[in-house]
Short mmCIF file of C-alpha atoms in Angstrom, two decimals:
data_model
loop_
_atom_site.label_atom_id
_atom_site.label_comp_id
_atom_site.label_asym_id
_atom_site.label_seq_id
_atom_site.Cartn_x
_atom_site.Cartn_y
_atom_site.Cartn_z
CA UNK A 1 -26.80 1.19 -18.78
CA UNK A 2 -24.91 0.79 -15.59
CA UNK A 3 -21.37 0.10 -15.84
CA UNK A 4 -20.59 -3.54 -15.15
CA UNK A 5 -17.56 -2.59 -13.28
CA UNK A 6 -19.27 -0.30 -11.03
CA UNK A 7 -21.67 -3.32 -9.90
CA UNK A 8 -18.83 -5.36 -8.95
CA UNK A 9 -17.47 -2.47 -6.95
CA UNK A 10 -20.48 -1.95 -5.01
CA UNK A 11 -20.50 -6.02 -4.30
CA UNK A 12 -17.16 -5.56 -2.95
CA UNK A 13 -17.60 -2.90 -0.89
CA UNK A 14 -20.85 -4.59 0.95
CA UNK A 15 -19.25 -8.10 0.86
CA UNK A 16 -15.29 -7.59 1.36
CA UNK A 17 -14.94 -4.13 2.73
CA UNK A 18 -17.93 -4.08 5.36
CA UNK A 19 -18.74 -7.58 4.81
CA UNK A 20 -22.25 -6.82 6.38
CA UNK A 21 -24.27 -9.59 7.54
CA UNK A 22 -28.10 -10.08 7.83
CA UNK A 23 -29.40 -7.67 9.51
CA UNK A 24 -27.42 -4.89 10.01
CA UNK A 25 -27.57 -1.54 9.25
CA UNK A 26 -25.01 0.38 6.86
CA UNK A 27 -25.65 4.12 6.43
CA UNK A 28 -24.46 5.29 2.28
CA UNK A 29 -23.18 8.57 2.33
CA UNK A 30 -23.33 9.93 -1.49
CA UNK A 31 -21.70 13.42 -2.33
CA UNK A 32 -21.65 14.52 -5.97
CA UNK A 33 -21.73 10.65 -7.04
CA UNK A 34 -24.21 9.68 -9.67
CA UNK A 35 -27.12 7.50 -8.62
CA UNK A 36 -26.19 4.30 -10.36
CA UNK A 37 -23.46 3.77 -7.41
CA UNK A 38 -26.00 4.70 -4.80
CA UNK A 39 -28.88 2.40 -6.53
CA UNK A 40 -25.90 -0.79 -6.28
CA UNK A 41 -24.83 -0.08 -3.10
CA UNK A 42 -28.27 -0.12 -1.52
CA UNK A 43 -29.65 -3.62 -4.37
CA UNK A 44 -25.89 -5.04 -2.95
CA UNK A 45 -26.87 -4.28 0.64
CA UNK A 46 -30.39 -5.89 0.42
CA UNK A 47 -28.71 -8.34 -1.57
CA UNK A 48 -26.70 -8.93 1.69
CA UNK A 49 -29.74 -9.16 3.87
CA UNK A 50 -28.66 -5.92 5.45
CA UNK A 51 -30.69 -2.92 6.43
CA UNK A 52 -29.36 0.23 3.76
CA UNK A 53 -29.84 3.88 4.99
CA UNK A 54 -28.86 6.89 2.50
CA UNK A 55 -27.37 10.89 3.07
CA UNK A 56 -27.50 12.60 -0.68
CA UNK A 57 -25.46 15.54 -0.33
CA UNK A 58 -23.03 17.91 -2.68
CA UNK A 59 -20.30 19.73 -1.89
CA UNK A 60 -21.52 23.32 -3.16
CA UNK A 61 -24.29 22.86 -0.79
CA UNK A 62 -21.85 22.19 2.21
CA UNK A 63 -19.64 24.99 1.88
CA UNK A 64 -22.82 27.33 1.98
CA UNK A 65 -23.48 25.39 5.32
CA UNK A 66 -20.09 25.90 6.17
CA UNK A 67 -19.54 29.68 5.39
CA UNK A 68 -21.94 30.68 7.72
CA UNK A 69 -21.44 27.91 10.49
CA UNK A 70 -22.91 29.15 14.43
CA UNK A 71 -22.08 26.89 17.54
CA UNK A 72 -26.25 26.80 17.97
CA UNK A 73 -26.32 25.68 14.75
CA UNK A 74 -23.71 22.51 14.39
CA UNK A 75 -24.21 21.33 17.93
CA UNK A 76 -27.46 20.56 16.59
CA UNK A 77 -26.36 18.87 13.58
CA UNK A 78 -23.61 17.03 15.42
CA UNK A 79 -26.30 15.47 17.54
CA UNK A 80 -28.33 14.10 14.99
CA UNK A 81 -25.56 12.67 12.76
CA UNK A 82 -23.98 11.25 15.86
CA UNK A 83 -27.24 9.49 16.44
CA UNK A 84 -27.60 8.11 13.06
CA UNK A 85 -24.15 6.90 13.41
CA UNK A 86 -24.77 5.41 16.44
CA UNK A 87 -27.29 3.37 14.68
CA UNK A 88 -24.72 2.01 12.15
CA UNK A 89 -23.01 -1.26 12.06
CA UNK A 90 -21.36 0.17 8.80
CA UNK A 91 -20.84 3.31 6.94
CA UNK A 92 -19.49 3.48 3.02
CA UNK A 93 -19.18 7.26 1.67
CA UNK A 94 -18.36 7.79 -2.10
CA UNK A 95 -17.27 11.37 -2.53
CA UNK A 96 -17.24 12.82 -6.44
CA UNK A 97 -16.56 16.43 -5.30
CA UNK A 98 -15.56 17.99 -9.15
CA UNK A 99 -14.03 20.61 -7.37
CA UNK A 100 -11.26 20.07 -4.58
CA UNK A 101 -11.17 23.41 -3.62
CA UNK A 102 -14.74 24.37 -2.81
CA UNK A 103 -14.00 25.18 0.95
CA UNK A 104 -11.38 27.57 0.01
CA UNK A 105 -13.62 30.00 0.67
CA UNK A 106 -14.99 29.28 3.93
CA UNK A 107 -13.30 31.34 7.17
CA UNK A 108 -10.94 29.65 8.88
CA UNK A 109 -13.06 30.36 11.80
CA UNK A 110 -16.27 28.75 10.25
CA UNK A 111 -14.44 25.80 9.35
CA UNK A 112 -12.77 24.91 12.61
CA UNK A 113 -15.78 25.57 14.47
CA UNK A 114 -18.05 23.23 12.32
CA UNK A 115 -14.96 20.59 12.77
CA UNK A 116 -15.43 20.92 16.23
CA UNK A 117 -18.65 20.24 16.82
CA UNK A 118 -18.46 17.25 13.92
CA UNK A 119 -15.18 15.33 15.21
CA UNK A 120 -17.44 12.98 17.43
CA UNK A 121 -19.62 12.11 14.90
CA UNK A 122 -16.31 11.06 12.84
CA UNK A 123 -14.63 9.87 15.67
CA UNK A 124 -18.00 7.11 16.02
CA UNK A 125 -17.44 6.15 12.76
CA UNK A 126 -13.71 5.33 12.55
CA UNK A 127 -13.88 3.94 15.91
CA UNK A 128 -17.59 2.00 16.19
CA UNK A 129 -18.32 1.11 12.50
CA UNK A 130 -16.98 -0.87 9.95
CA UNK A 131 -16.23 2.07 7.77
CA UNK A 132 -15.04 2.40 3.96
CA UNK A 133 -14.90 5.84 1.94
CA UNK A 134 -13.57 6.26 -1.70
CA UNK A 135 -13.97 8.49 -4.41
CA UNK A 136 -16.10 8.34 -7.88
CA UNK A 137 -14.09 9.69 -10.50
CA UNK A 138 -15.38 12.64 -12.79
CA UNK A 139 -13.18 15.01 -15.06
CA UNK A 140 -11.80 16.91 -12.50
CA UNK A 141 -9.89 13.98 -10.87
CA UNK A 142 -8.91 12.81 -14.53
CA UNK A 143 -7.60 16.24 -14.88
CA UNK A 144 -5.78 16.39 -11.53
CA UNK A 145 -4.07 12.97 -12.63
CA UNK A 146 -3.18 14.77 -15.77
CA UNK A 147 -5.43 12.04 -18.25
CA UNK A 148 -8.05 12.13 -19.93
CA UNK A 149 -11.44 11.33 -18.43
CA UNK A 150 -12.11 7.84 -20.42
CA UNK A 151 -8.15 6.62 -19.34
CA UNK A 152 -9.06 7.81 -15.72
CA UNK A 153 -12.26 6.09 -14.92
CA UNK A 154 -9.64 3.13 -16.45
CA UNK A 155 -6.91 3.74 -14.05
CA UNK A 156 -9.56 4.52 -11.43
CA UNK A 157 -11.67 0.77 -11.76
CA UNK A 158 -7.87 -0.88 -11.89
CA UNK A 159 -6.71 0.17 -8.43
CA UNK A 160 -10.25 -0.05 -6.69
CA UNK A 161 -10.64 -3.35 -7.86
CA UNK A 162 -7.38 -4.78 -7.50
CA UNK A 163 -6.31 -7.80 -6.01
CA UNK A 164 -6.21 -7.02 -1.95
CA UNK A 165 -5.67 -10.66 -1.31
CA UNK A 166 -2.52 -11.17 -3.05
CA UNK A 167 -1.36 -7.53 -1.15
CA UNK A 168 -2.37 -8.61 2.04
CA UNK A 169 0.52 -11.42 2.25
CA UNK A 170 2.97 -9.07 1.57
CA UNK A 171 1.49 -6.38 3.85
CA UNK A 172 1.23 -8.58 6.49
CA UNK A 173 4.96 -9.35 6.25
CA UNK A 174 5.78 -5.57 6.42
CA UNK A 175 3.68 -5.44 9.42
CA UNK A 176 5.44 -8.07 11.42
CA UNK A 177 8.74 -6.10 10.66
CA UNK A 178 7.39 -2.90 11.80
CA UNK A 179 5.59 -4.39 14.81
CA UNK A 180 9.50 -5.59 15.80
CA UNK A 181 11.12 -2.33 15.41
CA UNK A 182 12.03 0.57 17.80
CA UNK A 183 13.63 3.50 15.76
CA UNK A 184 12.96 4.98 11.96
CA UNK A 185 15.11 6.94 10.10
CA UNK A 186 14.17 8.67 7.46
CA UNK A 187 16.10 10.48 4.62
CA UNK A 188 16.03 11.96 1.53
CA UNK A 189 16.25 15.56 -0.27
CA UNK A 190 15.79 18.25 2.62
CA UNK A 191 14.73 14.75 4.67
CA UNK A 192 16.86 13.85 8.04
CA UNK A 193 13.98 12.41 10.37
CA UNK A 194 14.53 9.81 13.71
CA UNK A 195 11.68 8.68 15.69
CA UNK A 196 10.18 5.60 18.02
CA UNK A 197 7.55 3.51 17.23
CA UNK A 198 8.13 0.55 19.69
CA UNK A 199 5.04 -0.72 21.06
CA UNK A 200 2.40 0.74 18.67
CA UNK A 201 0.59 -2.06 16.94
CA UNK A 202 1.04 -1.73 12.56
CA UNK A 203 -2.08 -2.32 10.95
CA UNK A 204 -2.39 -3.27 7.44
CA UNK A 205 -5.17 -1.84 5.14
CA UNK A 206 -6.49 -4.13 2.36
CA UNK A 207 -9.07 -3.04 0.87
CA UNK A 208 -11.56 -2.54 3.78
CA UNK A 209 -11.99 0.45 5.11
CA UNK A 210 -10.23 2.89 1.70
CA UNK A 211 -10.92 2.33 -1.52
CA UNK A 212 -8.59 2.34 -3.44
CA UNK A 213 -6.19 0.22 -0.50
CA UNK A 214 -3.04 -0.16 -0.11
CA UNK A 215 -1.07 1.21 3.00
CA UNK A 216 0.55 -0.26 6.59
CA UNK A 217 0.08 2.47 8.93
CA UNK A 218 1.06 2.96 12.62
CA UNK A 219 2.39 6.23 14.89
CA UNK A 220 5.03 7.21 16.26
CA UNK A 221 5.82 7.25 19.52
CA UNK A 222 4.28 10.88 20.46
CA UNK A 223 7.34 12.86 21.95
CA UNK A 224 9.99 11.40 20.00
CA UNK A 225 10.57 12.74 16.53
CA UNK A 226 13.48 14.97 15.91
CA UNK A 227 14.73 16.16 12.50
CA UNK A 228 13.31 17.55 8.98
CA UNK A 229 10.81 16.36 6.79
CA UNK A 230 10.40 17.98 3.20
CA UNK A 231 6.76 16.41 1.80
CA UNK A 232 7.29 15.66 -2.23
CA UNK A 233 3.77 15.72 -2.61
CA UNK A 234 1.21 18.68 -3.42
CA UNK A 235 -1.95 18.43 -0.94
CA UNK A 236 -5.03 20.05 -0.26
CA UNK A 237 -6.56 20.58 3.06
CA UNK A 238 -9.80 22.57 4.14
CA UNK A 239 -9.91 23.36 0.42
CA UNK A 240 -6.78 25.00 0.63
CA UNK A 241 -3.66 23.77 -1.86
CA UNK A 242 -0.22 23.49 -0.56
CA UNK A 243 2.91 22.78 -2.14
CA UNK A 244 6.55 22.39 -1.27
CA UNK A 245 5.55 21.80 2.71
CA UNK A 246 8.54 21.48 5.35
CA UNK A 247 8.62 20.92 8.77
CA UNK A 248 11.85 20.52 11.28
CA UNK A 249 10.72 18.76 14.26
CA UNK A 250 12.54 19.18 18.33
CA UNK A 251 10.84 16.20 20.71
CA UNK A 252 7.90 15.73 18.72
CA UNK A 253 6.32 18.91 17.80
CA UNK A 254 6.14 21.01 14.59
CA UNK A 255 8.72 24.02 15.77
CA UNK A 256 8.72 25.58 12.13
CA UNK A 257 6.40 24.84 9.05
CA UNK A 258 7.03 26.36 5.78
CA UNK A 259 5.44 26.04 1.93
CA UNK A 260 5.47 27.57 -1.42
CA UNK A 261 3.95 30.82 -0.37
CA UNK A 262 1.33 30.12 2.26
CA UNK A 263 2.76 29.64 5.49
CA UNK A 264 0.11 31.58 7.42
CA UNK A 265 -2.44 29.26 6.15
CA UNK A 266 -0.35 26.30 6.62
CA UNK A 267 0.49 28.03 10.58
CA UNK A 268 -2.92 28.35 11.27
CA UNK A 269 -3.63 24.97 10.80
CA UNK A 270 -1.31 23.80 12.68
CA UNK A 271 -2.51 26.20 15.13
CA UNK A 272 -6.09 24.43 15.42
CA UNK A 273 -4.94 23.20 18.70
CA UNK A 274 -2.48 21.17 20.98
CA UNK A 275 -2.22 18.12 19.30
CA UNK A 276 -2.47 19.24 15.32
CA UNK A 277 1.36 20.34 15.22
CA UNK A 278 2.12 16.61 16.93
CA UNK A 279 1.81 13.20 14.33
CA UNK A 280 -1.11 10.73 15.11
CA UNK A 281 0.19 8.44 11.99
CA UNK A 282 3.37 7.28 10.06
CA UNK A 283 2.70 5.09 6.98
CA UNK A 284 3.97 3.59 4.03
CA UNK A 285 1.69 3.83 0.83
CA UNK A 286 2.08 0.49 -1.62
CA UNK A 287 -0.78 -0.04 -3.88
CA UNK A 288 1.32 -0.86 -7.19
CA UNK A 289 -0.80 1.14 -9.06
CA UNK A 290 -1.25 4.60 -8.00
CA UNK A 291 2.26 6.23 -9.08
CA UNK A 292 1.79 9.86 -9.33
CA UNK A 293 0.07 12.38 -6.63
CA UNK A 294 -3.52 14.09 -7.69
CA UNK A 295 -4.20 16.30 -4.54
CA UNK A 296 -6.46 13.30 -3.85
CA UNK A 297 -5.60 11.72 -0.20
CA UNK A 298 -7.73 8.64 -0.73
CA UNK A 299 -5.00 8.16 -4.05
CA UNK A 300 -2.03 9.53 -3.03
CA UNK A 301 -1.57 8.43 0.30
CA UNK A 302 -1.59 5.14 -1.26
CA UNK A 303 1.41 6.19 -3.94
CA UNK A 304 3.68 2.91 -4.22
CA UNK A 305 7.26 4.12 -3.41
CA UNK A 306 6.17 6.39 -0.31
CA UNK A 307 5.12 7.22 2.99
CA UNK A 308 2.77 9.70 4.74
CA UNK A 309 3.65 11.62 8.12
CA UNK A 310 0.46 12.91 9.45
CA UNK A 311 -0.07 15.88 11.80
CA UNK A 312 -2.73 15.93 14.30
CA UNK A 313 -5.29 13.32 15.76
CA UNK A 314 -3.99 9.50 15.66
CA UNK A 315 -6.15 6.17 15.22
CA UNK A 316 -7.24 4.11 18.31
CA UNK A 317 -5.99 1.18 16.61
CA UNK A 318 -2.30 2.72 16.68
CA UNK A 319 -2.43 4.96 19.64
CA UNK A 320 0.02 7.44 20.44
CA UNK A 321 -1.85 9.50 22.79
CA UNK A 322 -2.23 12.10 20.23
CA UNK A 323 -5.57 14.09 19.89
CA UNK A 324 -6.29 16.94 17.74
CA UNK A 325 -9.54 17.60 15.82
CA UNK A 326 -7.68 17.58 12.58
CA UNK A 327 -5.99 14.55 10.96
CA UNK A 328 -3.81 15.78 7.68
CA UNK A 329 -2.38 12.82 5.64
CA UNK A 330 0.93 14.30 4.00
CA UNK A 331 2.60 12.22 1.56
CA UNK A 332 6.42 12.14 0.58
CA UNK A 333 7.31 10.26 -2.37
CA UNK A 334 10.72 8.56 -2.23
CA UNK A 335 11.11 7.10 -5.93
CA UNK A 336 14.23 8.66 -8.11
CA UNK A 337 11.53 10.36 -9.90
CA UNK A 338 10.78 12.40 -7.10
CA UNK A 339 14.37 12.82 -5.88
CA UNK A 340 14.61 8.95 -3.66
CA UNK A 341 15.12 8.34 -0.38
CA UNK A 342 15.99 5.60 2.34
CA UNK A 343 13.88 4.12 5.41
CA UNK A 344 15.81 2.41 7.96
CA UNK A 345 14.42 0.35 10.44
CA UNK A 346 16.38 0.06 13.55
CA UNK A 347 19.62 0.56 11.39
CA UNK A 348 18.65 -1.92 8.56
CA UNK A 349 17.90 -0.30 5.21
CA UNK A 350 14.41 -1.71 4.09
CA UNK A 351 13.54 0.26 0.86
CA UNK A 352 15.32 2.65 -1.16
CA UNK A 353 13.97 4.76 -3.72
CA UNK A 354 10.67 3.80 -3.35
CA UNK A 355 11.90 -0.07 -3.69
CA UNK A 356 11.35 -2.41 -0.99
CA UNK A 357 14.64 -4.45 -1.11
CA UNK A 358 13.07 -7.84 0.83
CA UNK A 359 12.01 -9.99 -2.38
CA UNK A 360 9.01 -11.26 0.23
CA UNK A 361 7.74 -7.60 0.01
CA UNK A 362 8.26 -7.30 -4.12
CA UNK A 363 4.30 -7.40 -4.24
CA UNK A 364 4.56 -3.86 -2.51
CA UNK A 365 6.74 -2.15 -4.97
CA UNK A 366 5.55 -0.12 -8.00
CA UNK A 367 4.08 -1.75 -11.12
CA UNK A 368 6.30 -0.20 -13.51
#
C-alpha cells in the first residue's frame, strides 16, 4: 500500500514545484527510487492534464557507463538527452542512490570527460525547464543522518513537505536585503572572507525547483573575493568524500585548497578548468528543519544556521560571468554547535551563530 505521504508529495511536485499545465510535457527521471513514486508522479501528471515521459536508471549501472566513458561514445549520448530535454517543459528527478560513493571508482579522466560532453544537456534543464530534483530516502541516508531508517523517512516527509508558503515571506525579506547590499563579510573559526555582490539579482528557493527547499542564493561578484574560508561541513563530490576543506582566496580565485588528507583529489578538481577554482554561487541555507549535515547536498545545503560558497559554474539567474563545467555546493555551518560565526552585510551584522537577528526573518532560523 502506497504511502499516503508519498502521494501528496508527488501532487506537490506536479502542482507547486512545476505547476505543469495541460499539455505539457515533464520528463521523470527515477534512479534507485521505488516505483510507487514513479507510478504518482506520472497518475499526478495525467492528473494535471500534462504529457509524463520516464528515464529508469540506477546508479551501479552508471558508474559502469562511466568507468569506461570514450568522447565517440558520450557525444552521442549527450545528443539524445539534449534532445529529449529539449522536448521538456519540465523535468523532476528523484535520486535514491544507497550508496554516495559509487563513482569513487571511476578515473578522474572518465568522469570529467563524460561531464563534458553532459553539461549542455544540464545546462537545458536548469536554464529552459521548470526543473525540481530531490532525493527518496533509503537506509543509507538514514544512516548518513545518524537515525534509524523508520525516524528518517519521518524527518525526511517533514522537511519535503513543509510549509514553503509561510518561508517564502521571510525569504523574500532576506532577498530584498541582499538585493540592497554591496560587500559581505564573513567570519568565523579559520573564516575571514570579503567580497561584492552589488548588482546580482538574490533569488529565493521555495520549494520549486529542490526538494527539500529552503535557501536565498546569489554570486558574488566574480573577481572580488579575498580572504579564508574553512567549510564546517563534510561533502562528497564525484563520489569522492572530503572533510575539513579550506580555501584562502587573492581577487577571486582559489590560490590554495587544502582537506583532511586528500588535497590532490580536492586540486584536481579544482583543476577541471578556468572557472572551477572561481565561485558561481553564495547562499544562505534556512529550512528550519534540516540541522545536521549528511554528505547529502540536496539536505545540507539547506542546513538552517548556514551558508554555501560554491566553486565553479554560476546560475543564469544570478550571473557572475562564471563558467566551469562543475558546480560544487560547499556548506559552512555557523551555529555554536559547529563553532558560530557572523555575516555582515555592508557593515551591519545580520545573523550570528546561525541566528538571524531581524525578528521579520525569525521564520528562517532553526527549529530548535
Amino acid at each position: 500500500m502506497t504511502d499516503p505521504r508519498t502521494t501528496i508529495l508527488a501532487r506537490n511536485l506536479i502542482n507547486h514545484s512545476c505547476a505543469l499545465q495541460p499539455g505539457e510535457h515533464v520528463l521523470f527521471e527515477v534512479i534507485d527510487a521505488p516505483d510507487e513514486i514513479a507510478i504518482e508522479l506520472i497518475r499526478a501528471a495525467r492528473a494535471a492534464g500534462a504529457c509524463p515521459h520516464i528515464n529508469l536508471r540506477h546508479t551501479a549501472v552508471t558508474r559502469e557507463m562511466f568507468a569506461g566513458a570514450t568522447d565517440e561514445q558520450y557525444d552521442a549520448i549527450a545528443a539524445v538527452e539534449l534532445a529529449e530535454m529539449q522536448k521538456m517543459d519540465a523535468y523532476i528527478a528523484i535520486r535514491g542512490a544507497a550508496n554516495s560513493f559509487e563513482n569513487s571508482s571511476v578515473p578522474a579522466d572518465r568522469m570529467k570527460l563524460a561531464q563534458k560532453y553532459l553539461r549542455p544537456v544540464h545546462n537545458e534543464r536548469v536554464n529552459n525547464t521548470r526543473w525540481c530534483v530531490l532525493r527518496w530516502p533509503n537506509p543509507a541516508m538514514a544512516q548518513g543522518a545518524g537515525m534509524s531508517t523508520e525516524a528518517f523517512e519521518d524527518f525526511y516527509f517533514r522537511c519535503c513537505l513543509a510549509d514553503y508558503d509561510k518561508l517564502r515571506a521571510a525569504m523574500e525579506k532576506l532577498a530584498a536585503m541582499m538585493m540592497k547590499t554591496d560587500r559581505v563579510h564573513i567570519v568565523g573559526p579559520g573564516t575571514d572572507l570579503t567580497f561584492s555582490i552589488k548588482g546580482i539579482p538574490a533569488i529565493l528557493c521555495d520549494g520549486k525547483l529542490n526538494i527539500p527547499d529552503g535557501e536565498v542564493f546569489t554570486a558574488p561578484v566574480r573577481d572580488s573575493i579575498n580572504g579564508t574560508l574553512a567549510y564546517t561541513a563534510p561533502s562528497v563530490f564525484q563520489g569522492i568524500p572530503f572533510d575539513g576543506i579550506k580555501f584562502r582566496f587573492e581577487n577571486g580565485k582559489i590560490v590554495e585548497a587544502h582537506c583532511n588528507g586528500n588535497d590532490d583529489a580536492l586540486n584536481k578538481i579544482l583543476d577541471t578548468d578556468d572557472g572551477a577554482r572561481y565561485i558561481g554561487e553564495f547562499s544562505f541555507g534556512v529550512n528550519p528543519f534540516i540541522l545536521q549535515p549528511m554528505r547529502d547536498i540536496l539536505f545540507d545545503e539547506k542546513i538552517a544556521g548556514s551558508f554555501h560558497f560554491t566553486p565553479g559554474q554560476c546560475y543564469d539567474v544570478a550571473p557572475n560571468g562564471n563558467k566551469s563545467q562543475i558546480h560544487w555546493d560547499l556548506v559552512c555551518i555557523q551555529r555554536k554547535d559547529y563553532g558560530g560565526g557572523e555575516i555582515y552585510l555592508d557593515d551591519k551584522l545580520v545573523r550570528k551563530d546561525g541566528i538571524f537577528l531581524d525578528p521579520a526573518l525569525s521564520d528562517l532560523n532553526p527549529a530548535m
